[in-house]
């Protein structure tokens, strides 16, 4: 998927449409207290070694995000482009 480098869209801070610069949003930090991590850690307790397990869930695509920076107030906001997809997002001119 392609996304333009500059877009003109609504800025909640300026309360009007403003030019925005777009770049790929960086990935957030993994949560150590997420349910999946807690389950996995519990399964590793005691004897029995590593648990690989069979995957019951089919792989879903990920939501591709862009970070938009307002050129007037310099505030940033994240935007999801499309839904779940296996395609990578590219920011192009
Ligand atoms: Zn703004």
PDB file of C-alpha atoms and ligand atoms in Angstrom:
ATOM      1  CA  UNK A   1       0.000   0.000   0.000  1.00  0.00           C
ATOM      2  CA  UNK A   2       1.175   3.473  -0.726  1.00  0.00           C
ATOM      3  CA  UNK A   3       0.561   6.568   1.314  1.00  0.00           C
ATOM      4  CA  UNK A   4       1.412  10.158   0.290  1.00  0.00           C
ATOM      5  CA  UNK A   5       4.225  11.984   2.137  1.00  0.00           C
ATOM      6  CA  UNK A   6       2.038  14.987   2.721  1.00  0.00           C
ATOM      7  CA  UNK A   7      -1.684  15.053   3.357  1.00  0.00           C
ATOM      8  CA  UNK A   8      -4.127  17.759   4.224  1.00  0.00           C
ATOM      9  CA  UNK A   9      -6.491  16.652   6.938  1.00  0.00           C
ATOM     10  CA  UNK A  10      -8.276  17.636  10.119  1.00  0.00           C
ATOM     11  CA  UNK A  11      -6.171  18.609  13.139  1.00  0.00           C
ATOM     12  CA  UNK A  12      -8.037  18.401  16.463  1.00  0.00           C
ATOM     13  CA  UNK A  13      -5.579  20.817  18.047  1.00  0.00           C
ATOM     14  CA  UNK A  14      -5.926  23.531  15.395  1.00  0.00           C
ATOM     15  CA  UNK A  15      -9.588  22.580  14.927  1.00  0.00           C
ATOM     16  CA  UNK A  16      -9.222  22.917  11.156  1.00  0.00           C
ATOM     17  CA  UNK A  17      -7.678  21.247   8.122  1.00  0.00           C
ATOM     18  CA  UNK A  18      -3.907  21.571   8.024  1.00  0.00           C
ATOM     19  CA  UNK A  19      -1.051  20.092   5.987  1.00  0.00           C
ATOM     20  CA  UNK A  20       0.461  17.027   7.676  1.00  0.00           C
ATOM     21  CA  UNK A  21       3.740  15.204   7.128  1.00  0.00           C
ATOM     22  CA  UNK A  22       3.381  11.432   7.126  1.00  0.00           C
ATOM     23  CA  UNK A  23       5.875   8.788   8.169  1.00  0.00           C
ATOM     24  CA  UNK A  24       5.656   5.175   9.286  1.00  0.00           C
ATOM     25  CA  UNK A  25       4.559   4.819  12.907  1.00  0.00           C
ATOM     26  CA  UNK A  26       7.116   2.983  15.026  1.00  0.00           C
ATOM     27  CA  UNK A  27       6.067  -0.143  16.837  1.00  0.00           C
ATOM     28  CA  UNK A  28       5.041   0.198  20.467  1.00  0.00           C
ATOM     29  CA  UNK A  29       6.635  -1.785  23.300  1.00  0.00           C
ATOM     30  CA  UNK A  30       5.413  -5.336  23.992  1.00  0.00           C
ATOM     31  CA  UNK A  31       3.340  -5.583  27.172  1.00  0.00           C
ATOM     32  CA  UNK A  32       4.775  -8.106  29.607  1.00  0.00           C
ATOM     33  CA  UNK A  33       1.425  -8.319  31.410  1.00  0.00           C
ATOM     34  CA  UNK A  34      -0.585  -9.152  28.281  1.00  0.00           C
ATOM     35  CA  UNK A  35      -2.738 -12.280  28.587  1.00  0.00           C
ATOM     36  CA  UNK A  36      -0.738 -14.239  26.009  1.00  0.00           C
ATOM     37  CA  UNK A  37       2.554 -13.522  27.744  1.00  0.00           C
ATOM     38  CA  UNK A  38       1.154 -14.451  31.149  1.00  0.00           C
ATOM     39  CA  UNK A  39      -0.240 -17.749  29.801  1.00  0.00           C
ATOM     40  CA  UNK A  40       3.065 -18.603  28.173  1.00  0.00           C
ATOM     41  CA  UNK A  41       5.047 -17.823  31.329  1.00  0.00           C
ATOM     42  CA  UNK A  42       2.703 -19.966  33.401  1.00  0.00           C
ATOM     43  CA  UNK A  43       3.162 -22.888  31.007  1.00  0.00           C
ATOM     44  CA  UNK A  44       6.932 -22.633  31.414  1.00  0.00           C
ATOM     45  CA  UNK A  45       6.762 -22.994  35.190  1.00  0.00           C
ATOM     46  CA  UNK A  46       7.943 -26.190  36.862  1.00  0.00           C
ATOM     47  CA  UNK A  47       9.335 -29.191  35.008  1.00  0.00           C
ATOM     48  CA  UNK A  48       8.451 -29.891  31.405  1.00  0.00           C
ATOM     49  CA  UNK A  49      10.644 -27.469  29.530  1.00  0.00           C
ATOM     50  CA  UNK A  50       9.669 -25.336  26.640  1.00  0.00           C
ATOM     51  CA  UNK A  51       6.177 -25.371  25.184  1.00  0.00           C
ATOM     52  CA  UNK A  52       5.908 -24.713  21.515  1.00  0.00           C
ATOM     53  CA  UNK A  53       2.293 -25.694  21.054  1.00  0.00           C
ATOM     54  CA  UNK A  54       0.209 -25.805  17.965  1.00  0.00           C
ATOM     55  CA  UNK A  55      -1.249 -22.625  16.686  1.00  0.00           C
ATOM     56  CA  UNK A  56      -5.015 -22.661  16.678  1.00  0.00           C
ATOM     57  CA  UNK A  57      -5.323 -19.118  15.458  1.00  0.00           C
ATOM     58  CA  UNK A  58      -4.872 -18.364  11.797  1.00  0.00           C
ATOM     59  CA  UNK A  59      -2.426 -15.559  11.130  1.00  0.00           C
ATOM     60  CA  UNK A  60      -4.155 -12.281  10.644  1.00  0.00           C
ATOM     61  CA  UNK A  61      -2.756  -9.265   8.908  1.00  0.00           C
ATOM     62  CA  UNK A  62      -1.691  -6.266  10.902  1.00  0.00           C
ATOM     63  CA  UNK A  63      -3.089  -2.790  10.967  1.00  0.00           C
ATOM     64  CA  UNK A  64      -0.675  -0.493   9.198  1.00  0.00           C
ATOM     65  CA  UNK A  65      -0.273   2.869  10.845  1.00  0.00           C
ATOM     66  CA  UNK A  66       1.113   6.219   9.795  1.00  0.00           C
ATOM     67  CA  UNK A  67       2.247   8.976  12.130  1.00  0.00           C
ATOM     68  CA  UNK A  68       0.926  12.318  10.968  1.00  0.00           C
ATOM     69  CA  UNK A  69       2.620  15.498  12.138  1.00  0.00           C
ATOM     70  CA  UNK A  70       0.772  18.790  11.834  1.00  0.00           C
ATOM     71  CA  UNK A  71       2.894  21.415  10.119  1.00  0.00           C
ATOM     72  CA  UNK A  72       1.251  24.261  12.037  1.00  0.00           C
ATOM     73  CA  UNK A  73       1.199  23.093  15.669  1.00  0.00           C
ATOM     74  CA  UNK A  74       3.682  20.167  15.342  1.00  0.00           C
ATOM     75  CA  UNK A  75       1.326  17.818  17.182  1.00  0.00           C
ATOM     76  CA  UNK A  76       1.329  14.179  16.125  1.00  0.00           C
ATOM     77  CA  UNK A  77      -1.459  11.741  15.640  1.00  0.00           C
ATOM     78  CA  UNK A  78      -1.578   8.123  14.601  1.00  0.00           C
ATOM     79  CA  UNK A  79      -3.822   6.905  11.830  1.00  0.00           C
ATOM     80  CA  UNK A  80      -4.694   3.367  10.827  1.00  0.00           C
ATOM     81  CA  UNK A  81      -4.621   2.929   7.064  1.00  0.00           C
ATOM     82  CA  UNK A  82      -7.202   0.383   5.977  1.00  0.00           C
ATOM     83  CA  UNK A  83      -7.986  -2.641   8.140  1.00  0.00           C
ATOM     84  CA  UNK A  84      -5.986  -5.795   8.751  1.00  0.00           C
ATOM     85  CA  UNK A  85      -3.773  -6.503   5.798  1.00  0.00           C
ATOM     86  CA  UNK A  86      -0.644  -8.461   4.935  1.00  0.00           C
ATOM     87  CA  UNK A  87       0.644  -5.670   2.730  1.00  0.00           C
ATOM     88  CA  UNK A  88       3.338  -3.350   4.031  1.00  0.00           C
ATOM     89  CA  UNK A  89       2.751   0.359   4.064  1.00  0.00           C
ATOM     90  CA  UNK A  90       5.031   2.648   2.084  1.00  0.00           C
ATOM     91  CA  UNK A  91       5.159   6.400   2.446  1.00  0.00           C
ATOM     92  CA  UNK A  92       5.820   7.865  -0.975  1.00  0.00           C
ATOM     93  CA  UNK A  93       5.751  11.244  -2.586  1.00  0.00           C
TER      94      UNK A  93
HETATM   95 ZN1  LIG B   1      -2.382  21.363  14.199  1.00  0.00          ZN
END
